[in-house]
Amino acid sequence: MIDTTPLFVGLVFSSVGLGYVIYGRRQQRKPYFYSGLALMLYPYLVTGTWPMVGVGVLLLALPRFAP
């Protein structure tokens, strides 16, 4: 049986990443742009569900604390 949970989690974080990229590009805010790129690309590298959620939450919060 195939576990689809990592696919769904990757889809959610990639969708938010696309929003970050669009926002960062339009507002010229580089932390959001680069965090969005990372959110779209990291699901290809992280395979476990919980590590994927942990890295995703970290990348979501990263632009809030960037200068």
mmCIF file with all atom_site columns, N, CA and C in Angstrom, residues 2-64:
data_model
loop_
_atom_site.group_PDB
_atom_site.id
_atom_site.type_symbol
_atom_site.label_atom_id
_atom_site.label_alt_id
_atom_site.label_comp_id
_atom_site.label_asym_id
_atom_site.label_entity_id
_atom_site.label_seq_id
_atom_site.pdbx_PDB_ins_code
_atom_site.Cartn_x
_atom_site.Cartn_y
_atom_site.Cartn_z
_atom_site.occupancy
_atom_site.B_iso_or_equiv
_atom_site.pdbx_formal_charge
_atom_site.auth_seq_id
_atom_site.auth_comp_id
_atom_site.auth_asym_id
_atom_site.auth_atom_id
_atom_site.pdbx_PDB_model_num
ATOM 1   N N  . ILE A 1 2  ? 0.568  2.204  -0.797 1.00 0.00 ? 2  ILE A N  1
ATOM 2   C CA . ILE A 1 2  ? 1.339  3.442  -0.910 1.00 0.00 ? 2  ILE A CA 1
ATOM 3   C C  . ILE A 1 2  ? 0.811  4.462  0.097  1.00 0.00 ? 2  ILE A C  1
ATOM 4   N N  . ASP A 1 3  ? 1.730  5.075  0.830  1.00 0.00 ? 3  ASP A N  1
ATOM 5   C CA . ASP A 1 3  ? 1.372  6.118  1.787  1.00 0.00 ? 3  ASP A CA 1
ATOM 6   C C  . ASP A 1 3  ? 1.384  7.460  1.064  1.00 0.00 ? 3  ASP A C  1
ATOM 7   N N  . THR A 1 4  ? 0.241  8.101  0.978  1.00 0.00 ? 4  THR A N  1
ATOM 8   C CA . THR A 1 4  ? 0.129  9.359  0.242  1.00 0.00 ? 4  THR A CA 1
ATOM 9   C C  . THR A 1 4  ? 0.309  10.588 1.128  1.00 0.00 ? 4  THR A C  1
ATOM 10  N N  . THR A 1 5  ? 0.531  10.386 2.411  1.00 0.00 ? 5  THR A N  1
ATOM 11  C CA . THR A 1 5  ? 0.673  11.519 3.326  1.00 0.00 ? 5  THR A CA 1
ATOM 12  C C  . THR A 1 5  ? 1.838  12.434 2.949  1.00 0.00 ? 5  THR A C  1
ATOM 13  N N  . PRO A 1 6  ? 3.043  11.898 2.633  1.00 0.00 ? 6  PRO A N  1
ATOM 14  C CA . PRO A 1 6  ? 4.129  12.808 2.236  1.00 0.00 ? 6  PRO A CA 1
ATOM 15  C C  . PRO A 1 6  ? 3.818  13.583 0.951  1.00 0.00 ? 6  PRO A C  1
ATOM 16  N N  . LEU A 1 7  ? 3.066  12.979 0.049  1.00 0.00 ? 7  LEU A N  1
ATOM 17  C CA . LEU A 1 7  ? 2.688  13.696 -1.176 1.00 0.00 ? 7  LEU A CA 1
ATOM 18  C C  . LEU A 1 7  ? 1.777  14.879 -0.858 1.00 0.00 ? 7  LEU A C  1
ATOM 19  N N  . PHE A 1 8  ? 0.804  14.652 0.028  1.00 0.00 ? 8  PHE A N  1
ATOM 20  C CA . PHE A 1 8  ? -0.113 15.721 0.403  1.00 0.00 ? 8  PHE A CA 1
ATOM 21  C C  . PHE A 1 8  ? 0.604  16.836 1.157  1.00 0.00 ? 8  PHE A C  1
ATOM 22  N N  . VAL A 1 9  ? 1.477  16.456 2.096  1.00 0.00 ? 9  VAL A N  1
ATOM 23  C CA . VAL A 1 9  ? 2.235  17.453 2.870  1.00 0.00 ? 9  VAL A CA 1
ATOM 24  C C  . VAL A 1 9  ? 3.127  18.267 1.933  1.00 0.00 ? 9  VAL A C  1
ATOM 25  N N  . GLY A 1 10 ? 3.790  17.589 0.989  1.00 0.00 ? 10 GLY A N  1
ATOM 26  C CA . GLY A 1 10 ? 4.622  18.296 0.017  1.00 0.00 ? 10 GLY A CA 1
ATOM 27  C C  . GLY A 1 10 ? 3.810  19.243 -0.850 1.00 0.00 ? 10 GLY A C  1
ATOM 28  N N  . LEU A 1 11 ? 2.605  18.826 -1.225 1.00 0.00 ? 11 LEU A N  1
ATOM 29  C CA . LEU A 1 11 ? 1.737  19.687 -2.032 1.00 0.00 ? 11 LEU A CA 1
ATOM 30  C C  . LEU A 1 11 ? 1.324  20.937 -1.263 1.00 0.00 ? 11 LEU A C  1
ATOM 31  N N  . VAL A 1 12 ? 0.999  20.767 0.005  1.00 0.00 ? 12 VAL A N  1
ATOM 32  C CA . VAL A 1 12 ? 0.576  21.917 0.821  1.00 0.00 ? 12 VAL A CA 1
ATOM 33  C C  . VAL A 1 12 ? 1.714  22.917 0.978  1.00 0.00 ? 12 VAL A C  1
ATOM 34  N N  . PHE A 1 13 ? 2.896  22.425 1.361  1.00 0.00 ? 13 PHE A N  1
ATOM 35  C CA . PHE A 1 13 ? 4.017  23.341 1.567  1.00 0.00 ? 13 PHE A CA 1
ATOM 36  C C  . PHE A 1 13 ? 4.493  23.953 0.248  1.00 0.00 ? 13 PHE A C  1
ATOM 37  N N  . SER A 1 14 ? 4.419  23.216 -0.842 1.00 0.00 ? 14 SER A N  1
ATOM 38  C CA . SER A 1 14 ? 4.805  23.780 -2.140 1.00 0.00 ? 14 SER A CA 1
ATOM 39  C C  . SER A 1 14 ? 3.831  24.866 -2.581 1.00 0.00 ? 14 SER A C  1
ATOM 40  N N  . SER A 1 15 ? 2.555  24.689 -2.284 1.00 0.00 ? 15 SER A N  1
ATOM 41  C CA . SER A 1 15 ? 1.559  25.709 -2.632 1.00 0.00 ? 15 SER A CA 1
ATOM 42  C C  . SER A 1 15 ? 1.794  26.991 -1.840 1.00 0.00 ? 15 SER A C  1
ATOM 43  N N  . VAL A 1 16 ? 2.092  26.860 -0.560 1.00 0.00 ? 16 VAL A N  1
ATOM 44  C CA . VAL A 1 16 ? 2.407  28.035 0.252  1.00 0.00 ? 16 VAL A CA 1
ATOM 45  C C  . VAL A 1 16 ? 3.699  28.670 -0.246 1.00 0.00 ? 16 VAL A C  1
ATOM 46  N N  . GLY A 1 17 ? 4.654  27.846 -0.658 1.00 0.00 ? 17 GLY A N  1
ATOM 47  C CA . GLY A 1 17 ? 5.910  28.352 -1.211 1.00 0.00 ? 17 GLY A CA 1
ATOM 48  C C  . GLY A 1 17 ? 5.687  29.175 -2.462 1.00 0.00 ? 17 GLY A C  1
ATOM 49  N N  . LEU A 1 18 ? 4.769  28.738 -3.311 1.00 0.00 ? 18 LEU A N  1
ATOM 50  C CA . LEU A 1 18 ? 4.447  29.519 -4.509 1.00 0.00 ? 18 LEU A CA 1
ATOM 51  C C  . LEU A 1 18 ? 3.880  30.882 -4.121 1.00 0.00 ? 18 LEU A C  1
ATOM 52  N N  . GLY A 1 19 ? 3.039  30.905 -3.093 1.00 0.00 ? 19 GLY A N  1
ATOM 53  C CA . GLY A 1 19 ? 2.520  32.179 -2.604 1.00 0.00 ? 19 GLY A CA 1
ATOM 54  C C  . GLY A 1 19 ? 3.621  33.072 -2.067 1.00 0.00 ? 19 GLY A C  1
ATOM 55  N N  . TYR A 1 20 ? 4.587  32.493 -1.352 1.00 0.00 ? 20 TYR A N  1
ATOM 56  C CA . TYR A 1 20 ? 5.725  33.258 -0.851 1.00 0.00 ? 20 TYR A CA 1
ATOM 57  C C  . TYR A 1 20 ? 6.559  33.821 -2.002 1.00 0.00 ? 20 TYR A C  1
ATOM 58  N N  . VAL A 1 21 ? 6.766  33.034 -3.038 1.00 0.00 ? 21 VAL A N  1
ATOM 59  C CA . VAL A 1 21 ? 7.558  33.493 -4.182 1.00 0.00 ? 21 VAL A CA 1
ATOM 60  C C  . VAL A 1 21 ? 6.865  34.664 -4.860 1.00 0.00 ? 21 VAL A C  1
ATOM 61  N N  . ILE A 1 22 ? 5.580  34.544 -5.084 1.00 0.00 ? 22 ILE A N  1
ATOM 62  C CA . ILE A 1 22 ? 4.831  35.627 -5.746 1.00 0.00 ? 22 ILE A CA 1
ATOM 63  C C  . ILE A 1 22 ? 4.843  36.883 -4.877 1.00 0.00 ? 22 ILE A C  1
ATOM 64  N N  . TYR A 1 23 ? 4.591  36.719 -3.578 1.00 0.00 ? 23 TYR A N  1
ATOM 65  C CA . TYR A 1 23 ? 4.603  37.871 -2.669 1.00 0.00 ? 23 TYR A CA 1
ATOM 66  C C  . TYR A 1 23 ? 5.990  38.504 -2.595 1.00 0.00 ? 23 TYR A C  1
ATOM 67  N N  . GLY A 1 24 ? 7.008  37.667 -2.468 1.00 0.00 ? 24 GLY A N  1
ATOM 68  C CA . GLY A 1 24 ? 8.370  38.190 -2.362 1.00 0.00 ? 24 GLY A CA 1
ATOM 69  C C  . GLY A 1 24 ? 8.828  38.909 -3.612 1.00 0.00 ? 24 GLY A C  1
ATOM 70  N N  . ARG A 1 25 ? 8.382  38.421 -4.766 1.00 0.00 ? 25 ARG A N  1
ATOM 71  C CA . ARG A 1 25 ? 8.781  39.067 -6.012 1.00 0.00 ? 25 ARG A CA 1
ATOM 72  C C  . ARG A 1 25 ? 8.048  40.399 -6.200 1.00 0.00 ? 25 ARG A C  1
ATOM 73  N N  . ARG A 1 26 ? 6.758  40.416 -5.898 1.00 0.00 ? 26 ARG A N  1
ATOM 74  C CA . ARG A 1 26 ? 5.993  41.657 -6.095 1.00 0.00 ? 26 ARG A CA 1
ATOM 75  C C  . ARG A 1 26 ? 6.359  42.742 -5.088 1.00 0.00 ? 26 ARG A C  1
ATOM 76  N N  . GLN A 1 27 ? 6.617  42.343 -3.855 1.00 0.00 ? 27 GLN A N  1
ATOM 77  C CA . GLN A 1 27 ? 6.950  43.313 -2.810 1.00 0.00 ? 27 GLN A CA 1
ATOM 78  C C  . GLN A 1 27 ? 8.452  43.556 -2.688 1.00 0.00 ? 27 GLN A C  1
ATOM 79  N N  . GLN A 1 28 ? 9.227  42.849 -3.488 1.00 0.00 ? 28 GLN A N  1
ATOM 80  C CA . GLN A 1 28 ? 10.691 42.928 -3.476 1.00 0.00 ? 28 GLN A CA 1
ATOM 81  C C  . GLN A 1 28 ? 11.238 42.634 -2.083 1.00 0.00 ? 28 GLN A C  1
ATOM 82  N N  . ARG A 1 29 ? 10.746 41.538 -1.505 1.00 0.00 ? 29 ARG A N  1
ATOM 83  C CA . ARG A 1 29 ? 11.193 41.073 -0.190 1.00 0.00 ? 29 ARG A CA 1
ATOM 84  C C  . ARG A 1 29 ? 11.898 39.742 -0.389 1.00 0.00 ? 29 ARG A C  1
ATOM 85  N N  . LYS A 1 30 ? 13.216 39.798 -0.393 1.00 0.00 ? 30 LYS A N  1
ATOM 86  C CA . LYS A 1 30 ? 14.031 38.625 -0.701 1.00 0.00 ? 30 LYS A CA 1
ATOM 87  C C  . LYS A 1 30 ? 13.872 37.462 0.276  1.00 0.00 ? 30 LYS A C  1
ATOM 88  N N  . PRO A 1 31 ? 13.720 37.683 1.583  1.00 0.00 ? 31 PRO A N  1
ATOM 89  C CA . PRO A 1 31 ? 13.546 36.516 2.463  1.00 0.00 ? 31 PRO A CA 1
ATOM 90  C C  . PRO A 1 31 ? 12.322 35.675 2.106  1.00 0.00 ? 31 PRO A C  1
ATOM 91  N N  . TYR A 1 32 ? 11.228 36.319 1.735  1.00 0.00 ? 32 TYR A N  1
ATOM 92  C CA . TYR A 1 32 ? 10.039 35.576 1.339  1.00 0.00 ? 32 TYR A CA 1
ATOM 93  C C  . TYR A 1 32 ? 10.258 34.855 0.019  1.00 0.00 ? 32 TYR A C  1
ATOM 94  N N  . PHE A 1 33 ? 10.925 35.496 -0.912 1.00 0.00 ? 33 PHE A N  1
ATOM 95  C CA . PHE A 1 33 ? 11.186 34.886 -2.208 1.00 0.00 ? 33 PHE A CA 1
ATOM 96  C C  . PHE A 1 33 ? 12.035 33.619 -2.061 1.00 0.00 ? 33 PHE A C  1
ATOM 97  N N  . TYR A 1 34 ? 13.142 33.728 -1.324 1.00 0.00 ? 34 TYR A N  1
ATOM 98  C CA . TYR A 1 34 ? 14.036 32.582 -1.194 1.00 0.00 ? 34 TYR A CA 1
ATOM 99  C C  . TYR A 1 34 ? 13.440 31.485 -0.312 1.00 0.00 ? 34 TYR A C  1
ATOM 100 N N  . SER A 1 35 ? 12.675 31.866 0.685  1.00 0.00 ? 35 SER A N  1
ATOM 101 C CA . SER A 1 35 ? 12.002 30.870 1.502  1.00 0.00 ? 35 SER A CA 1
ATOM 102 C C  . SER A 1 35 ? 10.941 30.136 0.680  1.00 0.00 ? 35 SER A C  1
ATOM 103 N N  . GLY A 1 36 ? 10.270 30.849 -0.201 1.00 0.00 ? 36 GLY A N  1
ATOM 104 C CA . GLY A 1 36 ? 9.289  30.220 -1.084 1.00 0.00 ? 36 GLY A CA 1
ATOM 105 C C  . GLY A 1 36 ? 9.932  29.238 -2.040 1.00 0.00 ? 36 GLY A C  1
ATOM 106 N N  . LEU A 1 37 ? 11.089 29.602 -2.577 1.00 0.00 ? 37 LEU A N  1
ATOM 107 C CA . LEU A 1 37 ? 11.811 28.667 -3.441 1.00 0.00 ? 37 LEU A CA 1
ATOM 108 C C  . LEU A 1 37 ? 12.204 27.410 -2.677 1.00 0.00 ? 37 LEU A C  1
ATOM 109 N N  . ALA A 1 38 ? 12.686 27.609 -1.454 1.00 0.00 ? 38 ALA A N  1
ATOM 110 C CA . ALA A 1 38 ? 13.079 26.459 -0.639 1.00 0.00 ? 38 ALA A CA 1
ATOM 111 C C  . ALA A 1 38 ? 11.867 25.590 -0.302 1.00 0.00 ? 38 ALA A C  1
ATOM 112 N N  . LEU A 1 39 ? 10.718 26.224 -0.033 1.00 0.00 ? 39 LEU A N  1
ATOM 113 C CA . LEU A 1 39 ? 9.509  25.460 0.266  1.00 0.00 ? 39 LEU A CA 1
ATOM 114 C C  . LEU A 1 39 ? 9.050  24.633 -0.937 1.00 0.00 ? 39 LEU A C  1
ATOM 115 N N  . MET A 1 40 ? 9.279  25.122 -2.130 1.00 0.00 ? 40 MET A N  1
ATOM 116 C CA . MET A 1 40 ? 8.870  24.376 -3.312 1.00 0.00 ? 40 MET A CA 1
ATOM 117 C C  . MET A 1 40 ? 9.835  23.248 -3.645 1.00 0.00 ? 40 MET A C  1
ATOM 118 N N  . LEU A 1 41 ? 11.095 23.375 -3.244 1.00 0.00 ? 41 LEU A N  1
ATOM 119 C CA . LEU A 1 41 ? 12.097 22.393 -3.645 1.00 0.00 ? 41 LEU A CA 1
ATOM 120 C C  . LEU A 1 41 ? 12.423 21.343 -2.581 1.00 0.00 ? 41 LEU A C  1
ATOM 121 N N  . TYR A 1 42 ? 12.256 21.651 -1.315 1.00 0.00 ? 42 TYR A N  1
ATOM 122 C CA . TYR A 1 42 ? 12.706 20.723 -0.289 1.00 0.00 ? 42 TYR A CA 1
ATOM 123 C C  . TYR A 1 42 ? 11.925 19.410 -0.238 1.00 0.00 ? 42 TYR A C  1
ATOM 124 N N  . PRO A 1 43 ? 10.651 19.324 -0.645 1.00 0.00 ? 43 PRO A N  1
ATOM 125 C CA . PRO A 1 43 ? 9.981  18.017 -0.605 1.00 0.00 ? 43 PRO A CA 1
ATOM 126 C C  . PRO A 1 43 ? 10.638 16.953 -1.496 1.00 0.00 ? 43 PRO A C  1
ATOM 127 N N  . TYR A 1 44 ? 11.438 17.369 -2.444 1.00 0.00 ? 44 TYR A N  1
ATOM 128 C CA . TYR A 1 44 ? 12.155 16.396 -3.262 1.00 0.00 ? 44 TYR A CA 1
ATOM 129 C C  . TYR A 1 44 ? 13.321 15.771 -2.498 1.00 0.00 ? 44 TYR A C  1
ATOM 130 N N  . LEU A 1 45 ? 13.812 16.448 -1.468 1.00 0.00 ? 45 LEU A N  1
ATOM 131 C CA . LEU A 1 45 ? 14.974 15.982 -0.721 1.00 0.00 ? 45 LEU A CA 1
ATOM 132 C C  . LEU A 1 45 ? 14.613 15.274 0.580  1.00 0.00 ? 45 LEU A C  1
ATOM 133 N N  . VAL A 1 46 ? 13.523 15.668 1.208  1.00 0.00 ? 46 VAL A N  1
ATOM 134 C CA . VAL A 1 46 ? 13.110 15.090 2.487  1.00 0.00 ? 46 VAL A CA 1
ATOM 135 C C  . VAL A 1 46 ? 11.981 14.103 2.211  1.00 0.00 ? 46 VAL A C  1
ATOM 136 N N  . THR A 1 47 ? 12.140 12.856 2.658  1.00 0.00 ? 47 THR A N  1
ATOM 137 C CA . THR A 1 47 ? 11.164 11.828 2.303  1.00 0.00 ? 47 THR A CA 1
ATOM 138 C C  . THR A 1 47 ? 10.207 11.469 3.433  1.00 0.00 ? 47 THR A C  1
ATOM 139 N N  . GLY A 1 48 ? 10.609 11.615 4.681  1.00 0.00 ? 48 GLY A N  1
ATOM 140 C CA . GLY A 1 48 ? 9.742  11.261 5.803  1.00 0.00 ? 48 GLY A CA 1
ATOM 141 C C  . GLY A 1 48 ? 8.674  12.318 6.033  1.00 0.00 ? 48 GLY A C  1
ATOM 142 N N  . THR A 1 49 ? 7.533  11.892 6.565  1.00 0.00 ? 49 THR A N  1
ATOM 143 C CA . THR A 1 49 ? 6.427  12.826 6.790  1.00 0.00 ? 49 THR A CA 1
ATOM 144 C C  . THR A 1 49 ? 6.754  13.838 7.885  1.00 0.00 ? 49 THR A C  1
ATOM 145 N N  . TRP A 1 50 ? 7.189  13.366 9.056  1.00 0.00 ? 50 TRP A N  1
ATOM 146 C CA . TRP A 1 50 ? 7.452  14.287 10.163 1.00 0.00 ? 50 TRP A CA 1
ATOM 147 C C  . TRP A 1 50 ? 8.655  15.184 9.917  1.00 0.00 ? 50 TRP A C  1
ATOM 148 N N  . PRO A 1 51 ? 9.743  14.670 9.330  1.00 0.00 ? 51 PRO A N  1
ATOM 149 C CA . PRO A 1 51 ? 10.826 15.603 8.991  1.00 0.00 ? 51 PRO A CA 1
ATOM 150 C C  . PRO A 1 51 ? 10.381 16.647 7.967  1.00 0.00 ? 51 PRO A C  1
ATOM 151 N N  . MET A 1 52 ? 9.507  16.252 7.040  1.00 0.00 ? 52 MET A N  1
ATOM 152 C CA . MET A 1 52 ? 9.012  17.195 6.038  1.00 0.00 ? 52 MET A CA 1
ATOM 153 C C  . MET A 1 52 ? 8.179  18.286 6.699  1.00 0.00 ? 52 MET A C  1
ATOM 154 N N  . VAL A 1 53 ? 7.362  17.914 7.662  1.00 0.00 ? 53 VAL A N  1
ATOM 155 C CA . VAL A 1 53 ? 6.550  18.906 8.378  1.00 0.00 ? 53 VAL A CA 1
ATOM 156 C C  . VAL A 1 53 ? 7.454  19.835 9.185  1.00 0.00 ? 53 VAL A C  1
ATOM 157 N N  . GLY A 1 54 ? 8.453  19.280 9.852  1.00 0.00 ? 54 GLY A N  1
ATOM 158 C CA . GLY A 1 54 ? 9.357  20.102 10.655 1.00 0.00 ? 54 GLY A CA 1
ATOM 159 C C  . GLY A 1 54 ? 10.125 21.112 9.828  1.00 0.00 ? 54 GLY A C  1
ATOM 160 N N  . VAL A 1 55 ? 10.683 20.668 8.714  1.00 0.00 ? 55 VAL A N  1
ATOM 161 C CA . VAL A 1 55 ? 11.435 21.578 7.839  1.00 0.00 ? 55 VAL A CA 1
ATOM 162 C C  . VAL A 1 55 ? 10.488 22.608 7.229  1.00 0.00 ? 55 VAL A C  1
ATOM 163 N N  . GLY A 1 56 ? 9.290  22.188 6.874  1.00 0.00 ? 56 GLY A N  1
ATOM 164 C CA . GLY A 1 56 ? 8.322  23.112 6.289  1.00 0.00 ? 56 GLY A CA 1
ATOM 165 C C  . GLY A 1 56 ? 7.920  24.217 7.248  1.00 0.00 ? 56 GLY A C  1
ATOM 166 N N  . VAL A 1 57 ? 7.672  23.866 8.481  1.00 0.00 ? 57 VAL A N  1
ATOM 167 C CA . VAL A 1 57 ? 7.306  24.876 9.482  1.00 0.00 ? 57 VAL A CA 1
ATOM 168 C C  . VAL A 1 57 ? 8.470  25.821 9.725  1.00 0.00 ? 57 VAL A C  1
ATOM 169 N N  . LEU A 1 58 ? 9.672  25.292 9.763  1.00 0.00 ? 58 LEU A N  1
ATOM 170 C CA . LEU A 1 58 ? 10.854 26.133 9.931  1.00 0.00 ? 58 LEU A CA 1
ATOM 171 C C  . LEU A 1 58 ? 10.989 27.124 8.768  1.00 0.00 ? 58 LEU A C  1
ATOM 172 N N  . LEU A 1 59 ? 10.797 26.642 7.544  1.00 0.00 ? 59 LEU A N  1
ATOM 173 C CA . LEU A 1 59 ? 10.910 27.527 6.379  1.00 0.00 ? 59 LEU A CA 1
ATOM 174 C C  . LEU A 1 59 ? 9.760  28.535 6.305  1.00 0.00 ? 59 LEU A C  1
ATOM 175 N N  . LEU A 1 60 ? 8.598  28.154 6.824  1.00 0.00 ? 60 LEU A N  1
ATOM 176 C CA . LEU A 1 60 ? 7.485  29.105 6.864  1.00 0.00 ? 60 LEU A CA 1
ATOM 177 C C  . LEU A 1 60 ? 7.769  30.256 7.821  1.00 0.00 ? 60 LEU A C  1
ATOM 178 N N  . ALA A 1 61 ? 8.410  29.958 8.946  1.00 0.00 ? 61 ALA A N  1
ATOM 179 C CA . ALA A 1 61 ? 8.667  30.987 9.957  1.00 0.00 ? 61 ALA A CA 1
ATOM 180 C C  . ALA A 1 61 ? 9.923  31.791 9.681  1.00 0.00 ? 61 ALA A C  1
ATOM 181 N N  . LEU A 1 62 ? 10.812 31.285 8.851  1.00 0.00 ? 62 LEU A N  1
ATOM 182 C CA . LEU A 1 62 ? 12.105 31.930 8.612  1.00 0.00 ? 62 LEU A CA 1
ATOM 183 C C  . LEU A 1 62 ? 12.006 33.385 8.136  1.00 0.00 ? 62 LEU A C  1
ATOM 184 N N  . PRO A 1 63 ? 11.147 33.738 7.182  1.00 0.00 ? 63 PRO A N  1
ATOM 185 C CA . PRO A 1 63 ? 11.111 35.145 6.738  1.00 0.00 ? 63 PRO A CA 1
ATOM 186 C C  . PRO A 1 63 ? 10.628 36.115 7.813  1.00 0.00 ? 63 PRO A C  1
ATOM 187 N N  . ARG A 1 64 ? 9.874  35.638 8.774  1.00 0.00 ? 64 ARG A N  1
ATOM 188 C CA . ARG A 1 64 ? 9.381  36.517 9.837  1.00 0.00 ? 64 ARG A CA 1
ATOM 189 C C  . ARG A 1 64 ? 10.511 37.039 10.708 1.00 0.00 ? 64 ARG A C  1
#
